[in-house]
Coordinates of C-alpha atoms and ligand atoms in Angstrom, one line a residue:
M1 CA 100.5 108.8 107.0
P2 CA 100.4 109.0 103.1
S3 CA 101.0 105.8 101.3
L4 CA 104.1 105.3 99.2
L5 CA 102.0 105.8 96.0
E6 CA 100.6 109.1 97.3
E7 CA 104.2 110.2 98.2
V8 CA 105.6 109.3 94.8
E9 CA 102.7 111.0 93.0
S10 CA 102.9 114.1 95.1
I11 CA 106.6 114.5 94.4
L12 CA 106.0 114.0 90.6
R13 CA 103.2 116.5 90.6
H14 CA 105.4 119.1 92.4
I15 CA 108.2 118.5 89.8
V16 CA 106.1 118.5 86.7
I17 CA 103.8 121.5 87.7
D18 CA 105.7 123.7 90.2
V19 CA 109.3 123.1 89.1
L20 CA 109.1 122.5 85.3
G21 CA 105.9 124.5 84.7
Y22 CA 104.0 121.9 82.7
S23 CA 100.2 121.4 82.8
E24 CA 98.1 119.0 84.8
E25 CA 97.7 116.9 81.6
V26 CA 101.4 116.3 81.4
Y27 CA 101.4 115.2 85.0
E28 CA 98.6 112.7 84.2
V29 CA 100.5 111.4 81.2
L30 CA 103.5 110.7 83.4
R31 CA 101.6 109.5 86.5
V32 CA 99.4 106.8 85.0
P33 CA 101.1 103.4 84.4
E34 CA 101.0 102.1 80.9
R35 CA 99.8 98.7 82.1
V36 CA 99.1 97.0 85.5
L37 CA 98.5 93.3 85.4
Q38 CA 96.9 91.3 88.3
V39 CA 97.6 87.6 88.2
K40 CA 96.0 84.7 90.1
I41 CA 98.6 82.1 91.1
P42 CA 96.9 78.8 92.2
V43 CA 99.2 76.3 93.8
K44 CA 98.0 72.7 94.1
T45 CA 99.9 71.1 97.0
P46 CA 100.9 67.4 96.9
D47 CA 98.4 66.7 99.7
G48 CA 95.5 67.8 97.4
R49 CA 94.9 71.4 98.7
V50 CA 94.7 74.4 96.5
R51 CA 96.1 77.7 97.7
V52 CA 95.6 80.9 95.7
F53 CA 98.1 83.8 95.7
V54 CA 97.7 87.2 94.0
G55 CA 100.5 89.1 92.2
W56 CA 100.9 92.2 90.1
R57 CA 103.3 93.6 87.5
S58 CA 103.2 97.3 87.0
Q59 CA 104.6 98.6 83.7
H60 CA 104.9 102.3 84.3
N61 CA 106.7 103.9 81.4
S62 CA 108.5 102.5 78.4
A63 CA 109.7 105.7 76.7
L64 CA 113.3 105.0 77.4
G65 CA 113.2 101.2 76.7
P66 CA 111.8 97.9 78.0
Y67 CA 110.4 98.0 81.6
K68 CA 112.9 96.9 84.2
G69 CA 112.4 96.3 87.9
G70 CA 112.3 93.6 90.6
V71 CA 109.7 91.3 91.9
R72 CA 109.0 91.1 95.7
F73 CA 107.4 88.4 97.6
H74 CA 105.8 89.8 100.8
P75 CA 102.6 89.1 102.8
S76 CA 101.7 92.8 102.8
V77 CA 102.4 93.7 99.1
T78 CA 99.6 95.7 97.5
M79 CA 98.9 96.8 94.0
D80 CA 99.4 100.4 94.9
E81 CA 102.8 99.6 96.4
V82 CA 103.9 97.8 93.2
V83 CA 102.7 100.8 91.1
A84 CA 104.6 103.2 93.3
L85 CA 107.8 101.2 93.1
S86 CA 107.4 100.9 89.3
I87 CA 107.2 104.8 89.1
I88 CA 110.4 105.0 91.2
M89 CA 112.1 102.6 88.8
T90 CA 111.2 104.8 85.8
W91 CA 113.1 107.7 87.4
K92 CA 116.0 105.5 88.7
N93 CA 116.7 104.0 85.3
A94 CA 116.5 107.4 83.6
L95 CA 118.8 108.9 86.2
V96 CA 121.7 106.4 85.8
D97 CA 121.3 106.5 82.0
L98 CA 120.1 102.9 81.4
P99 CA 118.0 102.1 78.3
Y100 CA 115.1 101.0 80.4
G101 CA 111.6 102.1 81.4
G102 CA 110.2 101.4 84.8
G103 CA 108.5 98.3 86.0
K104 CA 107.9 96.4 89.3
G105 CA 106.3 93.2 90.4
G106 CA 105.0 91.7 93.6
V107 CA 103.3 88.6 95.0
R108 CA 101.3 88.7 98.2
V109 CA 102.9 85.7 99.9
D110 CA 105.0 85.0 103.0
P111 CA 107.8 82.9 101.5
R112 CA 108.9 81.8 105.0
K113 CA 105.6 79.8 105.3
L114 CA 106.2 78.0 102.0
S115 CA 108.1 74.8 101.3
K116 CA 110.8 75.1 98.6
W117 CA 108.4 73.2 96.2
E118 CA 105.6 75.7 96.9
L119 CA 107.9 78.6 96.4
E120 CA 108.9 77.3 93.0
Q121 CA 105.3 76.9 92.0
V122 CA 104.6 80.5 93.0
A123 CA 107.6 81.8 91.0
R124 CA 106.5 79.7 87.9
G125 CA 102.8 80.6 88.4
Y126 CA 103.7 84.3 88.5
I127 CA 105.6 84.1 85.2
R128 CA 102.7 82.1 83.6
G129 CA 100.4 85.1 84.5
I130 CA 102.6 87.7 82.9
V131 CA 104.4 85.8 80.1
E132 CA 102.8 87.6 77.2
Y133 CA 104.0 90.9 78.5
I134 CA 107.6 90.2 79.4
G135 CA 110.8 89.4 77.3
P136 CA 114.3 90.7 76.8
D137 CA 112.9 93.7 74.8
R138 CA 109.7 94.1 76.7
D139 CA 110.0 93.8 80.4
I140 CA 112.9 92.2 82.4
P141 CA 112.1 91.2 86.0
A142 CA 114.8 90.9 88.7
P143 CA 115.1 90.1 92.4
D144 CA 113.7 92.3 95.2
V145 CA 112.7 91.8 98.8
N146 CA 112.5 88.0 99.5
T147 CA 113.4 86.8 96.0
D148 CA 116.8 85.5 95.2
P149 CA 118.8 84.0 92.3
Q150 CA 117.1 80.6 92.7
V151 CA 113.7 82.2 92.3
M152 CA 115.0 84.0 89.2
A153 CA 116.3 80.7 87.8
W154 CA 112.8 79.2 88.1
M155 CA 111.3 82.3 86.5
M156 CA 113.7 82.2 83.6
D157 CA 113.1 78.5 83.1
E158 CA 109.3 78.9 83.1
Y159 CA 109.7 81.6 80.4
Y160 CA 111.7 79.0 78.4
R161 CA 109.0 76.3 78.9
L162 CA 106.2 78.6 77.8
T163 CA 107.8 80.4 74.9
G164 CA 110.6 78.2 73.7
D165 CA 113.0 81.1 74.1
N166 CA 115.9 80.0 76.3
S167 CA 116.9 83.6 76.8
F168 CA 119.5 84.7 79.4
A169 CA 118.3 88.3 79.0
V170 CA 114.7 87.9 80.1
I171 CA 115.5 87.9 83.8
T172 CA 118.5 89.4 85.7
G173 CA 119.8 88.5 89.2
K174 CA 120.2 84.9 88.1
P175 CA 122.6 82.3 89.5
L176 CA 126.1 82.2 88.1
E177 CA 125.3 79.0 86.2
L178 CA 122.7 81.0 84.2
M179 CA 124.9 83.9 83.2
G180 CA 124.3 85.7 86.5
L181 CA 127.0 88.1 87.8
K182 CA 128.8 87.7 91.1
A183 CA 128.7 91.5 91.5
R184 CA 124.9 91.6 91.5
I185 CA 124.6 90.5 95.1
V186 CA 126.9 93.3 96.4
A187 CA 125.8 95.9 93.8
T188 CA 123.1 97.9 95.6
G189 CA 125.1 98.2 98.8
Y190 CA 128.3 99.1 96.9
G191 CA 126.3 101.9 95.2
V192 CA 124.9 103.1 98.5
A193 CA 128.4 103.2 99.9
I194 CA 129.7 105.2 96.9
A195 CA 126.8 107.6 97.3
A196 CA 127.8 108.1 101.0
R197 CA 131.4 108.5 100.0
E198 CA 130.7 111.1 97.3
A199 CA 128.4 113.1 99.6
A200 CA 131.0 112.9 102.4
R201 CA 133.8 114.0 100.0
R202 CA 131.9 117.1 99.2
L203 CA 131.0 118.0 102.8
W204 CA 134.1 117.0 104.6
G205 CA 136.7 116.0 102.0
G206 CA 136.3 112.3 102.6
V207 CA 134.4 109.5 104.4
E208 CA 137.4 108.3 106.4
G209 CA 136.7 108.3 110.1
R210 CA 133.1 109.4 109.7
T211 CA 130.5 107.7 111.9
V212 CA 127.7 105.7 110.3
A213 CA 124.4 104.2 111.5
I214 CA 122.6 101.6 109.3
Q215 CA 119.0 100.5 109.7
G216 CA 118.4 97.1 108.2
Y217 CA 121.0 94.4 107.9
G218 CA 119.9 92.4 104.9
N219 CA 121.4 92.5 101.4
V220 CA 121.6 96.3 101.2
G221 CA 122.4 97.1 104.8
Y222 CA 125.2 94.5 105.2
H223 CA 127.0 95.3 101.9
T224 CA 126.7 99.1 102.6
A225 CA 128.4 98.5 106.0
K226 CA 131.1 96.2 104.5
F227 CA 132.1 98.7 101.7
L228 CA 131.9 101.8 103.9
H229 CA 134.0 100.0 106.5
E230 CA 136.6 99.2 103.8
M231 CA 136.5 102.9 102.7
G232 CA 137.6 103.9 106.2
A233 CA 134.3 105.0 107.7
K234 CA 133.3 103.8 111.2
I235 CA 130.1 101.8 111.4
V236 CA 128.8 102.6 115.0
A237 CA 125.2 101.2 114.8
V238 CA 123.3 98.5 112.9
S239 CA 119.8 97.1 113.3
D240 CA 117.2 94.7 111.9
S241 CA 113.5 94.1 112.4
R242 CA 114.2 93.0 116.1
G243 CA 116.2 96.1 117.1
G244 CA 119.7 97.4 117.0
V245 CA 123.1 97.7 118.6
Y246 CA 125.2 100.8 119.2
C247 CA 129.0 100.5 119.7
P248 CA 130.8 103.9 119.9
D249 CA 134.1 102.1 119.2
G250 CA 132.8 100.6 116.0
V251 CA 130.8 97.6 114.8
D252 CA 132.7 94.9 112.7
P253 CA 130.4 94.3 109.7
E254 CA 131.6 90.7 109.3
K255 CA 131.1 89.9 112.9
A256 CA 127.6 91.5 112.8
K257 CA 126.8 89.3 109.8
S258 CA 127.9 86.1 111.5
V259 CA 126.0 87.0 114.7
K260 CA 122.8 87.6 112.6
K261 CA 123.3 84.3 110.9
K262 CA 123.8 82.5 114.1
T263 CA 121.1 84.0 116.4
G264 CA 118.8 85.6 113.8
S265 CA 119.5 89.2 114.7
V266 CA 122.3 91.8 115.1
I267 CA 120.9 92.7 118.5
D268 CA 123.0 89.8 119.9
Y269 CA 126.3 91.5 118.8
D270 CA 128.5 92.2 121.8
G271 CA 131.7 94.2 122.3
D272 CA 133.2 96.9 124.5
R273 CA 130.8 99.7 125.3
C274 CA 128.1 98.2 123.0
R275 CA 124.5 98.6 124.0
K276 CA 121.2 97.5 122.6
I277 CA 119.0 100.3 121.0
S278 CA 115.6 100.4 119.3
N279 CA 115.2 101.2 115.6
R280 CA 113.8 104.5 116.6
E281 CA 116.9 105.4 118.6
L282 CA 119.2 104.4 115.8
L283 CA 117.6 106.9 113.5
E284 CA 118.2 109.7 115.9
L285 CA 121.8 108.9 116.9
D286 CA 124.5 111.6 116.8
V287 CA 126.3 110.2 113.7
D288 CA 127.7 111.8 110.5
I289 CA 125.9 109.5 108.1
L290 CA 122.6 107.6 108.5
V291 CA 121.6 104.9 106.0
P292 CA 118.0 103.7 106.3
A293 CA 118.2 100.4 104.4
A294 CA 115.2 98.4 105.6
I295 CA 111.7 99.7 104.8
E296 CA 109.8 102.8 103.7
N297 CA 108.4 105.7 105.7
V298 CA 110.8 105.5 108.7
I299 CA 111.8 109.2 108.7
T300 CA 108.6 111.2 109.0
V301 CA 107.5 114.7 110.1
E302 CA 107.5 113.2 113.6
N303 CA 111.2 112.4 113.9
A304 CA 112.7 114.5 111.1
P305 CA 113.4 117.4 113.5
R306 CA 115.4 115.1 115.7
I307 CA 117.7 113.5 113.0
K308 CA 121.3 114.4 113.9
A309 CA 123.1 113.0 110.9
R310 CA 124.4 115.5 108.3
I311 CA 124.0 113.0 105.5
V312 CA 121.1 110.6 105.0
V313 CA 121.6 108.0 102.2
E314 CA 118.4 106.2 101.2
G315 CA 119.4 102.6 100.8
A316 CA 115.8 101.4 101.0
N317 CA 113.1 102.7 98.7
G318 CA 111.1 105.6 100.2
P319 CA 112.4 105.6 103.8
V320 CA 112.1 109.4 104.1
T321 CA 108.6 110.8 103.5
A322 CA 108.2 113.9 101.2
E323 CA 107.3 116.2 104.2
A324 CA 110.2 114.9 106.2
D325 CA 112.5 115.5 103.2
K326 CA 111.5 119.2 103.2
I327 CA 112.2 119.5 107.0
L328 CA 115.6 117.9 106.6
A329 CA 116.5 120.1 103.7
R330 CA 115.6 123.2 105.7
R331 CA 117.8 121.9 108.6
G332 CA 120.7 121.5 106.2
V333 CA 120.7 117.7 106.2
V334 CA 121.7 116.3 102.8
V335 CA 119.4 113.4 101.8
V336 CA 120.7 111.4 98.8
P337 CA 117.5 110.1 97.4
D338 CA 116.7 106.4 96.7
V339 CA 116.4 106.9 92.9
L340 CA 120.1 107.8 93.0
A341 CA 121.5 106.1 96.0
N342 CA 120.2 102.5 95.5
A343 CA 120.6 102.4 91.7
G344 CA 123.7 100.1 91.9
G345 CA 121.6 96.9 91.6
V346 CA 119.9 97.9 88.4
I347 CA 123.2 99.1 87.0
V348 CA 124.7 95.7 87.4
S349 CA 121.5 94.1 86.2
H350 CA 122.0 96.0 83.0
I351 CA 125.5 94.6 82.6
E352 CA 124.0 91.1 83.1
W353 CA 121.3 91.8 80.5
V354 CA 123.9 92.8 78.0
C355 CA 125.9 89.7 78.8
G356 CA 122.7 87.6 78.4
R357 CA 122.2 89.0 74.9
T358 CA 125.8 88.7 73.7
G359 CA 127.1 85.7 75.5
D360 CA 130.0 87.7 76.8
R361 CA 131.1 87.5 80.4
V362 CA 132.0 90.4 82.7
G363 CA 134.1 89.8 85.8
Y364 CA 133.4 91.0 89.4
E365 CA 136.0 93.8 89.4
E366 CA 135.0 95.1 85.9
A367 CA 131.3 95.1 86.8
L368 CA 132.0 97.1 90.0
K369 CA 134.2 99.5 88.1
K370 CA 131.4 100.2 85.6
L371 CA 128.9 100.6 88.5
E372 CA 131.2 103.1 90.2
A373 CA 131.7 105.2 87.1
K374 CA 127.9 105.4 86.4
M375 CA 127.1 106.2 90.0
V376 CA 129.8 108.9 90.3
N377 CA 128.6 110.5 87.1
A378 CA 124.9 110.4 88.1
I379 CA 125.7 111.9 91.5
D380 CA 127.8 114.7 89.9
V381 CA 125.0 115.7 87.5
V382 CA 122.3 115.7 90.3
W383 CA 124.6 117.4 92.8
Q384 CA 125.4 120.2 90.3
L385 CA 121.8 120.9 89.6
W386 CA 120.8 120.7 93.2
E387 CA 123.5 123.2 94.3
A388 CA 122.7 125.6 91.6
E389 CA 118.9 125.6 91.7
F390 CA 117.5 123.8 94.8
K391 CA 119.9 124.1 97.7
P392 CA 119.8 127.9 97.8
K393 CA 116.0 127.6 98.4
N394 CA 116.5 124.8 101.0
E395 CA 114.9 122.3 98.7
P396 CA 115.7 118.6 98.7
M397 CA 118.2 116.8 96.4
R398 CA 115.3 114.5 95.4
D399 CA 113.8 117.5 93.5
A400 CA 116.9 117.8 91.4
A401 CA 117.1 114.1 90.8
Y402 CA 113.4 113.9 89.7
T403 CA 113.8 117.0 87.6
I404 CA 116.6 115.4 85.6
A405 CA 114.8 112.1 85.3
V406 CA 111.4 113.5 84.4
Q407 CA 112.9 115.7 81.7
K408 CA 114.7 112.8 80.2
V409 CA 111.6 110.7 80.0
L410 CA 109.5 113.6 78.6
Q411 CA 112.1 114.1 75.9
A412 CA 111.9 110.5 74.9
M413 CA 108.1 110.6 74.9
K414 CA 108.2 113.7 72.7
V415 CA 110.6 112.3 70.1
R416 CA 108.5 109.1 70.0
G417 CA 105.5 111.3 69.2
W418 CA 103.6 110.4 72.5
L419 CA 103.2 114.1 73.4
Ligands
NAD501 P1 116.5 92.2 102.9 O1 115.2 91.4 103.0 O2 117.7 91.5 102.5 O3 116.9 93.0 104.2 C1 115.9 93.8 104.9 C2 116.5 94.0 106.3 O4 115.6 95.0 106.9 C3 116.5 92.8 107.2 O5 117.7 92.9 108.0 C4 115.3 93.0 108.1 O6 115.5 92.4 109.4 C5 115.3 94.5 108.2 N1 114.0 95.0 108.6 C6 112.8 94.6 108.2 N2 111.8 95.3 108.8 C7 112.4 96.2 109.6 C8 112.0 97.2 110.5 N3 110.7 97.5 110.7 N4 112.9 98.0 111.1 C9 114.3 97.7 110.9 N5 114.7 96.8 110.1 C10 113.8 96.0 109.5 O7 116.1 93.4 101.8 P2 117.1 94.2 100.9 O8 117.3 93.6 99.6 O9 118.3 94.6 101.7 O10 116.3 95.5 100.7 C11 116.1 96.6 101.7 C12 115.5 97.8 101.0 O11 116.3 98.2 99.9 C13 114.1 97.6 100.4 O12 113.4 98.8 100.5 C14 114.4 97.3 98.9 O13 113.3 97.7 98.1 C15 115.5 98.3 98.7 N6 116.3 98.0 97.6 C16 117.0 96.7 97.5 C17 117.8 96.5 96.3 C18 118.5 95.2 96.2 O14 119.3 95.0 95.2 N7 118.4 94.3 97.2 C19 117.8 97.4 95.3 C20 117.2 98.6 95.4 C21 116.5 98.9 96.6

């Protein structure tokens, strides 16, 4: 199976060369990241041992503004994965009209195996490695898989210790005490729910009563379930890394959350007519809307022909492979791509960054209203281009989204004199 980086590069190549008619050189100019830093993070434990962790920060493109993107802590992170995710961030930020380029970070570490003290040392060590290359107008890290507001607080504080700049705008996703926003936690899932609602509105006139299956019940999966449930949709299946549960009469998102908290997994959810299912089965359920919100490459050429949902909303980054996307498009399945569907988090991060610079505060409701307006607008623009140019040829919505984003970045590169 192609890696995420190969996937991201092949889509970019297709858009730049086949769709927009530019040359191989233009593709290279857009593909190659501006800078990729590798950092060594030595942690000396109180009992005298030294453990070394490796991390990366990929700064893909800064034509539209400072690099912006999260930092993940995961035992299987690779440099290629971080580069791929930074490329995705470039298109995501462009698409929702933020004044940012694309960046992403990662540290190869299993945070579950670290003490809180060691986790703090890894967070601070990571910032020490990249400090010269970040800043409110340079590169603004944020949370991603396995990093949370506490990790962001340590990172912000380390930046302060090293530079003397006590800036609230160098990191987003911070705790409330450090000008973080309450809306940040729910933002990505809320955006995914809006993407599902907007797609359902166009297909069926609304999302009310529509059945939904969600893979992954972490930050994105749970909040997507919560908001779609509030919008009147019926969540019928949820899962996590241990498997899933299918309840034709509906899953209560709050109950699923508390079951997961208590037993460690949503598979222990019980209710009338509920049954345990595998992640594989969940993806192929006969539902209206499918939200893969866990990991990449879960819908491939192998299972794409068996997907029954009419709408797939990519909560995770890269859950549908490029080849699977084409199969789904030919079968009339609408796939709302990650660069559009999961942009809610970075939209609220931008609000937090503005607050960090000005000292103003934005409330929960106001932040979500701004998020909704930006998402609805971006979906409108992408949907219109897709319907006009791509859908008649059975081509994926991702192609329309990338076309808009790539053109925007190219224009900024041109006026800056880079091309
Ligand atoms: P998380 O760690 O909070 O949750 C991940 C969930 O996926 C957990 O429930 C986990 O059990 C489950 N999972 C892990 N492996 C699985 C597998 N093989 N099969 C099924 N489920 C599995 O992470 P998150 O923040 O919700 O992020 C999920 C995805 O969304 C990632 O791809 C991330 O990059 C993307 N994303 C997150 C944000 C954000 O703001 N959190 C923003 C944009 C994109």
